[in-house]
PDB file of C-alpha atoms and ligand atoms in Angstrom:
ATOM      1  CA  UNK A 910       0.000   0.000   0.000  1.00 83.00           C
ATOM      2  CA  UNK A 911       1.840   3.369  -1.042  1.00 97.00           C
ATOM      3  CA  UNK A 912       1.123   5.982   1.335  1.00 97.00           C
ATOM      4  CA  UNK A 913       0.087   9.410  -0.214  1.00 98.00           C
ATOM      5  CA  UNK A 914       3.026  12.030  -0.819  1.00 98.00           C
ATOM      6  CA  UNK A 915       1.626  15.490  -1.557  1.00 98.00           C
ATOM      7  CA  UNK A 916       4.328  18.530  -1.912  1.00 98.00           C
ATOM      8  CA  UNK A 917       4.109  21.766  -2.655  1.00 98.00           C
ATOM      9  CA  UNK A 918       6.247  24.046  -4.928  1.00 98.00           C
ATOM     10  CA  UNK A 919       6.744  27.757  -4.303  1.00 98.00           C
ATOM     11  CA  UNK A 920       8.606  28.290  -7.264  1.00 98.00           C
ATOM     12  CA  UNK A 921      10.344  31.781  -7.110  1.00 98.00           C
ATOM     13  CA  UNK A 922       7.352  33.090  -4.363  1.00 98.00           C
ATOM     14  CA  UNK A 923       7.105  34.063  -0.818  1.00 98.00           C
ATOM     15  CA  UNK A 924       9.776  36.261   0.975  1.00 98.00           C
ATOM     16  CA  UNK A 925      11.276  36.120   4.596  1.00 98.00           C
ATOM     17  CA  UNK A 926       7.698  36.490   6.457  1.00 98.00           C
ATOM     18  CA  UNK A 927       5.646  34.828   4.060  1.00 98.00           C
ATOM     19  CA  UNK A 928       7.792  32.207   4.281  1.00 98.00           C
ATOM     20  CA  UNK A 929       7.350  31.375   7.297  1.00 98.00           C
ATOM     21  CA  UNK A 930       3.861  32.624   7.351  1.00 98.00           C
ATOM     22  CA  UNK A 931       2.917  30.211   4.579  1.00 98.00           C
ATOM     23  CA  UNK A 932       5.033  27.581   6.580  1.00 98.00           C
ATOM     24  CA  UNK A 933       3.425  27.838  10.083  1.00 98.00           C
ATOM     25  CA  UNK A 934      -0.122  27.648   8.700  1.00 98.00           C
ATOM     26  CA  UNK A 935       0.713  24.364   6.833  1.00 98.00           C
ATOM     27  CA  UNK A 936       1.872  23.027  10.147  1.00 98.00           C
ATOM     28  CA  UNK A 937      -1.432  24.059  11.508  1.00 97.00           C
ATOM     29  CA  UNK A 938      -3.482  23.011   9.556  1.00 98.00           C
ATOM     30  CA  UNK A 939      -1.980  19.694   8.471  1.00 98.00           C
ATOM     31  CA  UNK A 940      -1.802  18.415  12.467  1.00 96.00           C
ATOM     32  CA  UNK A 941      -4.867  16.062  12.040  1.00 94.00           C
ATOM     33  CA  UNK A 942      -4.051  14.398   9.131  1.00 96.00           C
ATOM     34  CA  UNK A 943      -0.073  13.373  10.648  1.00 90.00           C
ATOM     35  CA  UNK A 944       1.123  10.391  10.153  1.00 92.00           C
ATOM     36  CA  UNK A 945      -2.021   9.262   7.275  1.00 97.00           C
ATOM     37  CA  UNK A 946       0.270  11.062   4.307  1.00 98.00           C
ATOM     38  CA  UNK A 947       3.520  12.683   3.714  1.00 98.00           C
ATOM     39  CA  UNK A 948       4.057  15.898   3.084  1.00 98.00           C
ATOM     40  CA  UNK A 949       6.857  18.509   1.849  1.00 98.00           C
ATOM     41  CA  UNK A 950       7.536  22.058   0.869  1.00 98.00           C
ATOM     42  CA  UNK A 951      10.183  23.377  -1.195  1.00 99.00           C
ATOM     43  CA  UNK A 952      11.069  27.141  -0.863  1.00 98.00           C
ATOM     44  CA  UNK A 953      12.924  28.901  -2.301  1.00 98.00           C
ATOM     45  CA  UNK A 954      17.214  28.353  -1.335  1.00 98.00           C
ATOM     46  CA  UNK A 955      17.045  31.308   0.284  1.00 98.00           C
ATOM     47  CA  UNK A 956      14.359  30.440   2.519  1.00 98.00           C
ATOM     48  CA  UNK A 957      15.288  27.180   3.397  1.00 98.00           C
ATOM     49  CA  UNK A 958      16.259  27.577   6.609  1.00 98.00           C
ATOM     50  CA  UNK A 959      14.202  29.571   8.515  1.00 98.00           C
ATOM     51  CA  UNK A 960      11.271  27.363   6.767  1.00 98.00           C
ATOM     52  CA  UNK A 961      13.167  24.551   8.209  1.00 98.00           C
ATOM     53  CA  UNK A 962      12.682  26.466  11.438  1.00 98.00           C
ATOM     54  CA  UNK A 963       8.834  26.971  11.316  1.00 98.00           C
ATOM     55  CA  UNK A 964       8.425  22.821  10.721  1.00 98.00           C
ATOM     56  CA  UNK A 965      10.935  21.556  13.279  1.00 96.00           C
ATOM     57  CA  UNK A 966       9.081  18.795  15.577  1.00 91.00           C
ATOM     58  CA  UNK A 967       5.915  18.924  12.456  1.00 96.00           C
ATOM     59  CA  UNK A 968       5.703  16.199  10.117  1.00 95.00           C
ATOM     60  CA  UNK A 969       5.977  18.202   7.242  1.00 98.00           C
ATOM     61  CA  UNK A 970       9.554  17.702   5.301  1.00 98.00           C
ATOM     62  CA  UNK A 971      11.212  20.064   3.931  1.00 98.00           C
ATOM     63  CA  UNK A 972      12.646  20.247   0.377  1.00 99.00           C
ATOM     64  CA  UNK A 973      14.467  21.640  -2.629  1.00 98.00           C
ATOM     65  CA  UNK A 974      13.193  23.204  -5.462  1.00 98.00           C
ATOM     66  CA  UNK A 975      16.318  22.066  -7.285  1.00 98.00           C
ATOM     67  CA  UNK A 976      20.213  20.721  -6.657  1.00 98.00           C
ATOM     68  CA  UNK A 977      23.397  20.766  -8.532  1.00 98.00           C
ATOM     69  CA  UNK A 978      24.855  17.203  -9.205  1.00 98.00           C
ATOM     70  CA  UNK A 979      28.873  18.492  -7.779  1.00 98.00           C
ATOM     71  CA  UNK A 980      29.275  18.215  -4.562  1.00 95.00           C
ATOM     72  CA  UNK A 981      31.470  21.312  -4.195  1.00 96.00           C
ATOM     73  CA  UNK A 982      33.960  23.651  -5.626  1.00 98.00           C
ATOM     74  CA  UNK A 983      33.814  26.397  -8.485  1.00 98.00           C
ATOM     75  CA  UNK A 984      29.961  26.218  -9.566  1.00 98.00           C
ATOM     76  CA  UNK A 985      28.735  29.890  -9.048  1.00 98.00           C
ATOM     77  CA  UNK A 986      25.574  30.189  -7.721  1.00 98.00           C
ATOM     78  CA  UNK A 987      24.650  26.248  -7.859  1.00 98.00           C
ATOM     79  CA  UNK A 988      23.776  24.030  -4.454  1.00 98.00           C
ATOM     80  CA  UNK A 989      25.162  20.777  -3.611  1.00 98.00           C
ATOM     81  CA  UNK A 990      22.925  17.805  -2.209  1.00 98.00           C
ATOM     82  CA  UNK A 991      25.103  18.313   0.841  1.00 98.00           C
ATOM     83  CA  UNK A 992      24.055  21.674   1.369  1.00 98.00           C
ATOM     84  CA  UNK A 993      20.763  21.058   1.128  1.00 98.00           C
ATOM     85  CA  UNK A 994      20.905  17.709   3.783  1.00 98.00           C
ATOM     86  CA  UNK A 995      22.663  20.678   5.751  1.00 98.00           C
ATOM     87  CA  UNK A 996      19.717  22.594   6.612  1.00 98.00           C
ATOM     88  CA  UNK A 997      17.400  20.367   7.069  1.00 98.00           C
ATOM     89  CA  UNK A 998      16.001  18.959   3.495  1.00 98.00           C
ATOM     90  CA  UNK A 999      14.574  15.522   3.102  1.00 98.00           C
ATOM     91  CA  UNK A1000      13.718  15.727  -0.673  1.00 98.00           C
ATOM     92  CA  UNK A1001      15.058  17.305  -3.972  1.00 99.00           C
ATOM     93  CA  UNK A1002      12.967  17.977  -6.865  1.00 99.00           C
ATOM     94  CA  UNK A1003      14.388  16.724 -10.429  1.00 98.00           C
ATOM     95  CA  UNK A1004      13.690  17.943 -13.854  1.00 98.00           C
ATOM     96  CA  UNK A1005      11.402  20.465 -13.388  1.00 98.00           C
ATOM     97  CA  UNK A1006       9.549  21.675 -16.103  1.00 97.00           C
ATOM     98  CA  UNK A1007      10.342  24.694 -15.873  1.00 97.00           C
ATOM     99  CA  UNK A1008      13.722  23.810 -15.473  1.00 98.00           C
ATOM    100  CA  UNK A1009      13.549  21.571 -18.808  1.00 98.00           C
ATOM    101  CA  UNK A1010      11.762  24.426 -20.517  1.00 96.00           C
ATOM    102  CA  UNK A1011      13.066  28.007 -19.251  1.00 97.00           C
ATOM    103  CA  UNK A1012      16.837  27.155 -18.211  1.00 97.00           C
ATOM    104  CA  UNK A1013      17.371  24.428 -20.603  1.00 98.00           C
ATOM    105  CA  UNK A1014      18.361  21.543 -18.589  1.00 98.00           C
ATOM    106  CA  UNK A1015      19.034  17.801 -20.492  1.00 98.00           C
ATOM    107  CA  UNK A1016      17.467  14.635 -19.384  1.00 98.00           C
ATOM    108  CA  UNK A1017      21.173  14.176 -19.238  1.00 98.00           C
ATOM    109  CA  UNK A1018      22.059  16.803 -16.760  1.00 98.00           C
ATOM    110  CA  UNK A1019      18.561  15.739 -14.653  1.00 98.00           C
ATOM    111  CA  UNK A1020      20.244  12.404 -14.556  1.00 98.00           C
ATOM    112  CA  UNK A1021      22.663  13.703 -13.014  1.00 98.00           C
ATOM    113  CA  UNK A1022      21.230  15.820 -10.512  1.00 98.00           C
ATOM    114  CA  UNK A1023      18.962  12.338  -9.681  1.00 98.00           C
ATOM    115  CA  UNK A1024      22.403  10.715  -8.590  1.00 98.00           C
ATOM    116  CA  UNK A1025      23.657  13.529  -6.356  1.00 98.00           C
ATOM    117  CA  UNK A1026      20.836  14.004  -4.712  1.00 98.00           C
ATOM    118  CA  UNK A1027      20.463  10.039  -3.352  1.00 98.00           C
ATOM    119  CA  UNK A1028      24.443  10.381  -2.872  1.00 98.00           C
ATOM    120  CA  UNK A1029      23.991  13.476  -0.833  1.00 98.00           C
ATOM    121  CA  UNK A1030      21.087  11.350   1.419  1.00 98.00           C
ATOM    122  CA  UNK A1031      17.979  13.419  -0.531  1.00 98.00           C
ATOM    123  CA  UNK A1032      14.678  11.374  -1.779  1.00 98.00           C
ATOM    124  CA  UNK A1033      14.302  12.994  -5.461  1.00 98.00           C
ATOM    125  CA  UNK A1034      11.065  13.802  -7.032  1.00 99.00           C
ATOM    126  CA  UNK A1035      11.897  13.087 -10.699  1.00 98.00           C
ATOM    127  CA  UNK A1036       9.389  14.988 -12.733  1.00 98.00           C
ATOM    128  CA  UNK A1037       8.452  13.766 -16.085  1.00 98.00           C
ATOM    129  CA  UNK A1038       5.663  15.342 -18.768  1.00 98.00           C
ATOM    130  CA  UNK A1039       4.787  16.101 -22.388  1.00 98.00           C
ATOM    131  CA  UNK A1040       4.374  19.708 -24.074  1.00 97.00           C
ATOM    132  CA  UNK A1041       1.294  20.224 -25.430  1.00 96.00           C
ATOM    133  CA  UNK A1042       2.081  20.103 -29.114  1.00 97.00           C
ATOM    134  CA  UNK A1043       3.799  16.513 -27.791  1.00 97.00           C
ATOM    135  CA  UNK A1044       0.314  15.415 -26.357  1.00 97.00           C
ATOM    136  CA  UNK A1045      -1.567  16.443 -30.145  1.00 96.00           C
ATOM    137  CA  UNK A1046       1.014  14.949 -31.538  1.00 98.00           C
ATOM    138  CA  UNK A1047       0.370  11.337 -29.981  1.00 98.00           C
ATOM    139  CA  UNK A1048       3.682  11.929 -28.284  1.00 98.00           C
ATOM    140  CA  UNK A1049       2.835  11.693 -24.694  1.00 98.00           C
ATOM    141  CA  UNK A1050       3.963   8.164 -23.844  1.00 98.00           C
ATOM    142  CA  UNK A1051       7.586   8.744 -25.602  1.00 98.00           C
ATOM    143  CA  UNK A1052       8.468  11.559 -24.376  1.00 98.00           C
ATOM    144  CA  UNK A1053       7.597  10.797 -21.085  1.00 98.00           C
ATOM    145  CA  UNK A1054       9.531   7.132 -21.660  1.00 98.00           C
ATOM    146  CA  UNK A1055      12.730   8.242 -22.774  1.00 98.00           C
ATOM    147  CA  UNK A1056      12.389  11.494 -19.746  1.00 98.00           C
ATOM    148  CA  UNK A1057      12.133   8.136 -17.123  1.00 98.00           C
ATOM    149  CA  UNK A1058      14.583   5.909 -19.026  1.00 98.00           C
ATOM    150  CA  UNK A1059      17.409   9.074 -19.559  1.00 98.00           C
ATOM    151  CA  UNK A1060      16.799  10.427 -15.902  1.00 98.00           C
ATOM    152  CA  UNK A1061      16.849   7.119 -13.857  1.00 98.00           C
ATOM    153  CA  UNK A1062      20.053   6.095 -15.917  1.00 98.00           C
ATOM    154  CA  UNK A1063      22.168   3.385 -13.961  1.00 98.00           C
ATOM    155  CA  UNK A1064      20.178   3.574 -10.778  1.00 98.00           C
ATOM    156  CA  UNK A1065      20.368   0.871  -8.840  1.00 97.00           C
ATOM    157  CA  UNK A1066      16.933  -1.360  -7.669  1.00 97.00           C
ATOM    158  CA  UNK A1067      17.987  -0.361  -4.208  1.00 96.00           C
ATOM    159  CA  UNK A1068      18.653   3.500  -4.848  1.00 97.00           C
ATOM    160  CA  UNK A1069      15.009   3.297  -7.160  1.00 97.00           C
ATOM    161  CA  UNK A1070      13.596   3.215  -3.417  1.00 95.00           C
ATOM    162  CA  UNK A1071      14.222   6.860  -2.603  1.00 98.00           C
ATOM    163  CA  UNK A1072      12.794   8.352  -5.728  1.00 98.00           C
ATOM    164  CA  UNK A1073       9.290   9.718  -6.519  1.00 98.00           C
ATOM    165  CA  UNK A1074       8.154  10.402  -9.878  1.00 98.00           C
ATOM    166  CA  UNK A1075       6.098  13.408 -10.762  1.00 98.00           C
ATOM    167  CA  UNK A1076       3.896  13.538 -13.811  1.00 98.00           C
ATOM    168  CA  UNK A1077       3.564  17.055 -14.364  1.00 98.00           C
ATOM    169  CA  UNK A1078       2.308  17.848 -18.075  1.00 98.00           C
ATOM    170  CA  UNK A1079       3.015  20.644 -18.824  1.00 97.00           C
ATOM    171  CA  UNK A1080       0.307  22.387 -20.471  1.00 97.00           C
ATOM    172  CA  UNK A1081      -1.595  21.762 -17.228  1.00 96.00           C
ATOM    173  CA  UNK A1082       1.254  23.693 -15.053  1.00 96.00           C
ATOM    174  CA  UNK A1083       0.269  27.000 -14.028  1.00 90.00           C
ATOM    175  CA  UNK A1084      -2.382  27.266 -16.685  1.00 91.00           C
ATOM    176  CA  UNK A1085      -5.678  26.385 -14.482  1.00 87.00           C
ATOM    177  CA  UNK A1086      -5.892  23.451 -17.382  1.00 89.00           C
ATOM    178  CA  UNK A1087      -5.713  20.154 -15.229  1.00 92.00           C
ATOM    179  CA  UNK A1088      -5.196  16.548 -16.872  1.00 95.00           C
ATOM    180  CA  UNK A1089      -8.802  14.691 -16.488  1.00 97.00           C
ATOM    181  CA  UNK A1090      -8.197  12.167 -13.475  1.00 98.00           C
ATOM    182  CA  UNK A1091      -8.427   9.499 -16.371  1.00 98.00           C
ATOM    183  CA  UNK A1092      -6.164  11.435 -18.503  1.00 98.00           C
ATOM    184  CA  UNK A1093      -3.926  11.244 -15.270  1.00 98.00           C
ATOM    185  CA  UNK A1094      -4.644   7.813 -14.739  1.00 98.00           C
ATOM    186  CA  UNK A1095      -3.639   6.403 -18.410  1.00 98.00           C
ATOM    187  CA  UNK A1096      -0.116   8.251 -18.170  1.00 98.00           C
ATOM    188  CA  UNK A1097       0.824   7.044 -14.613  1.00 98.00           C
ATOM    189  CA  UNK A1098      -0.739   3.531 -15.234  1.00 98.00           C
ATOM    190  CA  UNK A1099       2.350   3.657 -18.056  1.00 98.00           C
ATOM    191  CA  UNK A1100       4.650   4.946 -15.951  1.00 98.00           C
ATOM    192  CA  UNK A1101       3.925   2.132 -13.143  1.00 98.00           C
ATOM    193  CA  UNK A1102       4.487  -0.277 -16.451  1.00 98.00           C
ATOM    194  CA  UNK A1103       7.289   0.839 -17.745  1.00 98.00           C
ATOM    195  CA  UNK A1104       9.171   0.903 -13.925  1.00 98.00           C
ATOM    196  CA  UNK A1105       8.171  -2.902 -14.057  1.00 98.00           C
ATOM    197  CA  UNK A1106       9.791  -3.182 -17.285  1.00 98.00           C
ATOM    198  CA  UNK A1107      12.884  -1.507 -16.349  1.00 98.00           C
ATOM    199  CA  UNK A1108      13.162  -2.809 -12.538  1.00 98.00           C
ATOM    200  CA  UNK A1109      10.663  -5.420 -11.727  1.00 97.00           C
ATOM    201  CA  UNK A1110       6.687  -5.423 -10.582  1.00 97.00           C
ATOM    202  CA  UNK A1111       7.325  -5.251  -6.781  1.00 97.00           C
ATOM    203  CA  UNK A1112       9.780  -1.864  -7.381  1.00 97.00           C
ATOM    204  CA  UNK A1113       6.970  -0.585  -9.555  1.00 98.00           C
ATOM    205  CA  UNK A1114       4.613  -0.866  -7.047  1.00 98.00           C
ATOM    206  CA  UNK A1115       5.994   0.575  -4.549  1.00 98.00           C
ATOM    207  CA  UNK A1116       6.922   3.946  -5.979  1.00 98.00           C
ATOM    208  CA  UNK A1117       4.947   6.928  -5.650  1.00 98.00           C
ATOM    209  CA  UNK A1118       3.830   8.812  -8.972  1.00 98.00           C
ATOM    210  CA  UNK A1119       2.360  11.898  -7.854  1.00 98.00           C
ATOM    211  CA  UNK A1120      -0.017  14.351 -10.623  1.00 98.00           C
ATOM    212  CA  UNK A1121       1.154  17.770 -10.909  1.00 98.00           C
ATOM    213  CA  UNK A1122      -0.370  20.550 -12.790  1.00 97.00           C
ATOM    214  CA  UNK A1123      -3.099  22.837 -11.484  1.00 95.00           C
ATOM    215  CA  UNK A1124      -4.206  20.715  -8.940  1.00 97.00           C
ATOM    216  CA  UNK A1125      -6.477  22.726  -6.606  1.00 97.00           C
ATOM    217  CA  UNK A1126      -8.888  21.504  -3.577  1.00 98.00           C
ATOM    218  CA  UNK A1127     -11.980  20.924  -5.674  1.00 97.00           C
ATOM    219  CA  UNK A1128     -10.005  18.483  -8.228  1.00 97.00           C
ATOM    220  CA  UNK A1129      -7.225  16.725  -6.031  1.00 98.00           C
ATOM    221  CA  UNK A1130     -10.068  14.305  -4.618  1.00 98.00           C
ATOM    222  CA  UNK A1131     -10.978  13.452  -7.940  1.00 98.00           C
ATOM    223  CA  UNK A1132      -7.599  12.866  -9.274  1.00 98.00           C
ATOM    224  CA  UNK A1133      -6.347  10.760  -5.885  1.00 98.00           C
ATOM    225  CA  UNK A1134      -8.780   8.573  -6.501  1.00 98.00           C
ATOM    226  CA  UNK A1135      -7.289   6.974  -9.582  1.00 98.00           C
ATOM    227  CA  UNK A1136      -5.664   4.192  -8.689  1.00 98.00           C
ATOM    228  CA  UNK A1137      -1.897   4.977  -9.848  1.00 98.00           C
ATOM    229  CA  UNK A1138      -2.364   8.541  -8.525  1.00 98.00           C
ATOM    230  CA  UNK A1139      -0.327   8.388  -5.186  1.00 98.00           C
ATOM    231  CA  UNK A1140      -0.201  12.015  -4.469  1.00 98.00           C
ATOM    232  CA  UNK A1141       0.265  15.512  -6.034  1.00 98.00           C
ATOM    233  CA  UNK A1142       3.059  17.668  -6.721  1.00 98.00           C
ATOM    234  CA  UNK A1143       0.972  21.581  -6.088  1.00 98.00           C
ATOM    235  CA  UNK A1144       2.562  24.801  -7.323  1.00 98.00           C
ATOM    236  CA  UNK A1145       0.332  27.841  -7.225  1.00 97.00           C
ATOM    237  CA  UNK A1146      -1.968  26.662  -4.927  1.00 98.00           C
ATOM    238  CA  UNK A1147       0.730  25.872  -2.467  1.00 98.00           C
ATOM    239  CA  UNK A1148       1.001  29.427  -2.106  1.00 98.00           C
ATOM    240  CA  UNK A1149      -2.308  29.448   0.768  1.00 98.00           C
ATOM    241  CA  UNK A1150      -2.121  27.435   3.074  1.00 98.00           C
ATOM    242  CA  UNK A1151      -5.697  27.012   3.520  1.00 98.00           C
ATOM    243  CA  UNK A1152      -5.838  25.375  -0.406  1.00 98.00           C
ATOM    244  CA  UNK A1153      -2.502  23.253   0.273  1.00 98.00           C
ATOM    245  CA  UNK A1154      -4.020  21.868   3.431  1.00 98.00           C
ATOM    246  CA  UNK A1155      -7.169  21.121   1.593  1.00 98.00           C
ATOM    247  CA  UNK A1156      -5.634  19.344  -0.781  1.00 98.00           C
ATOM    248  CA  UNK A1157      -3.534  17.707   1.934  1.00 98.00           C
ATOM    249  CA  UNK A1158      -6.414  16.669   3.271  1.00 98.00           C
ATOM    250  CA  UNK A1159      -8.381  15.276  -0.202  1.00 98.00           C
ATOM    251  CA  UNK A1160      -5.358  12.865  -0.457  1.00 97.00           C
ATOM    252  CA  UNK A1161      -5.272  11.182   2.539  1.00 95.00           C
TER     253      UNK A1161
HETATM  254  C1  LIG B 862       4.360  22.673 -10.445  1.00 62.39           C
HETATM  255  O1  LIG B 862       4.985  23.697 -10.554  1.00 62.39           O
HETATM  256  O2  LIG B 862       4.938  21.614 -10.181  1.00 62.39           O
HETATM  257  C2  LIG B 862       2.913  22.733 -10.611  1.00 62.39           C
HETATM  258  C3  LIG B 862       2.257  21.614 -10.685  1.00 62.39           C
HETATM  259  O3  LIG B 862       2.347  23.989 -10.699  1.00 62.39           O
HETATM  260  P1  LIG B 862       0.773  24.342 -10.694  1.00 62.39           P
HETATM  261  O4  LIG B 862       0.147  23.518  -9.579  1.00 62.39           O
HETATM  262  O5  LIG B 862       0.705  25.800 -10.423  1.00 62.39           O
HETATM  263  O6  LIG B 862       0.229  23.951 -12.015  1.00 62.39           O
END
């Protein structure tokens, strides 16, 4: 039985207050459902650690919006998986589209980032999803295969256990357009198939494959009840507390 994993991404939002603002009424309002789901935020770098603060002795983990594969030295601006485990993060997110799609980054370089961050003792949340001319195009299953085939490259069945996958299409991110809960359903029923393929049916059944893009309180019930739908990976909506706890809430 995998237990639900929802997480919420503040992208480039929130600033020192809100932060911790946005933090403290998560904790709130998430202290009936502890223990029945997991959940996460990822701040912004910046913000990490006095987030960190506001959720010490909660159940909600903290994590990374995004991590650089080196583990130190001359990388301007970029953060190592051991900075992160540092102050305090559990998980690392992968691949983002955004990061695919506005800074350029390579299934190749994702890979790569996947490996540092189980090295550097972080559970990755390797997101995967198809463009919209992709989808049209009958596209959706390859794009997402060779996305899951390039950025879980040489991982181990034992290091497979500390990854989550994120289908995130992206013309549902940040548009208020979300997949159909069978539209969800068809993609991560293909993931699930394809990790039996490439590891073997009891690995594929225990990962989580969360849905990511506009999920919002009145859909995620809807969309967690699909049967490879383990959880939900929430940007804007993260943003209020009172909608991430909802949604918190609709996936336990
Ligand atoms: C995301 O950024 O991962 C995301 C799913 O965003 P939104 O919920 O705003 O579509």
């Amino acid at each position: 039985m995998r237990k639900s994993f929802v997480a919420g991404n503040w992208k480039m939002n929130t600033d020192v207050h809100s932060s911790v603002k946005l933090a403290q009424g998560v904790v709130s309002g998430c202290k009936d459902v502890v223990g029945k789901v997991d959940v996460a935020v990822c701040p912004p770098f910046v913000y990490l650690q006095q987030v960190g603060a506001a959720l010490q002795s909660s159940h909600i983990a903290l994590g990374s919006q995004d991590v650089y594969f080196e583990q130190k030295g001359a990388f301007t601006g970029e953060i190592s998986s051991a900075m992160l485990k540092d102050v305090g993060c559990a998980y690392a997110i992968c691949g983002h589209s955004e990061r695919r799609h506005v800074i350029g980054e390579t299934d190749e370089l994702i890979n790569k980032k996947v490996h540092a961050a189980i090295l550097g003792g972080l559970l990755p949340i390797l997101c995967v999803g198809e463009l919209i001319e992709e989808r049209k195009a009958n596209k959706t299953a390859e794009v997402v295969t060779r996305q899951m085939k390039k950025g879980l490259a040489g991982l181990t069945p034992e290091k497979m256990s500390a990854v989550t996958i994120a289908y995130e299409p992206v013309w549902a991110i940040g548009t208020g357009l979300t997949a159909t809960p069978q539209q969800a359903q068809e993609v991560h029923a293909m993931i699930r198939k394809l990790l039996a393929e490439m590891y073997d049916r009891k690995i594929a059944g225990e990962i989580r494959i969360q849905y990511g893009g506009s999920a919002k309180p009145d859909n995620a019930g809807e969309l967690m009840q699909e049967e490879d739908v383990d959880g939900l990976l929430v940007g804007g909506a993260s943003l209020k507390a009172d909608d991430f706890v909802a949604i918190v809430k609709a996936s336990v």
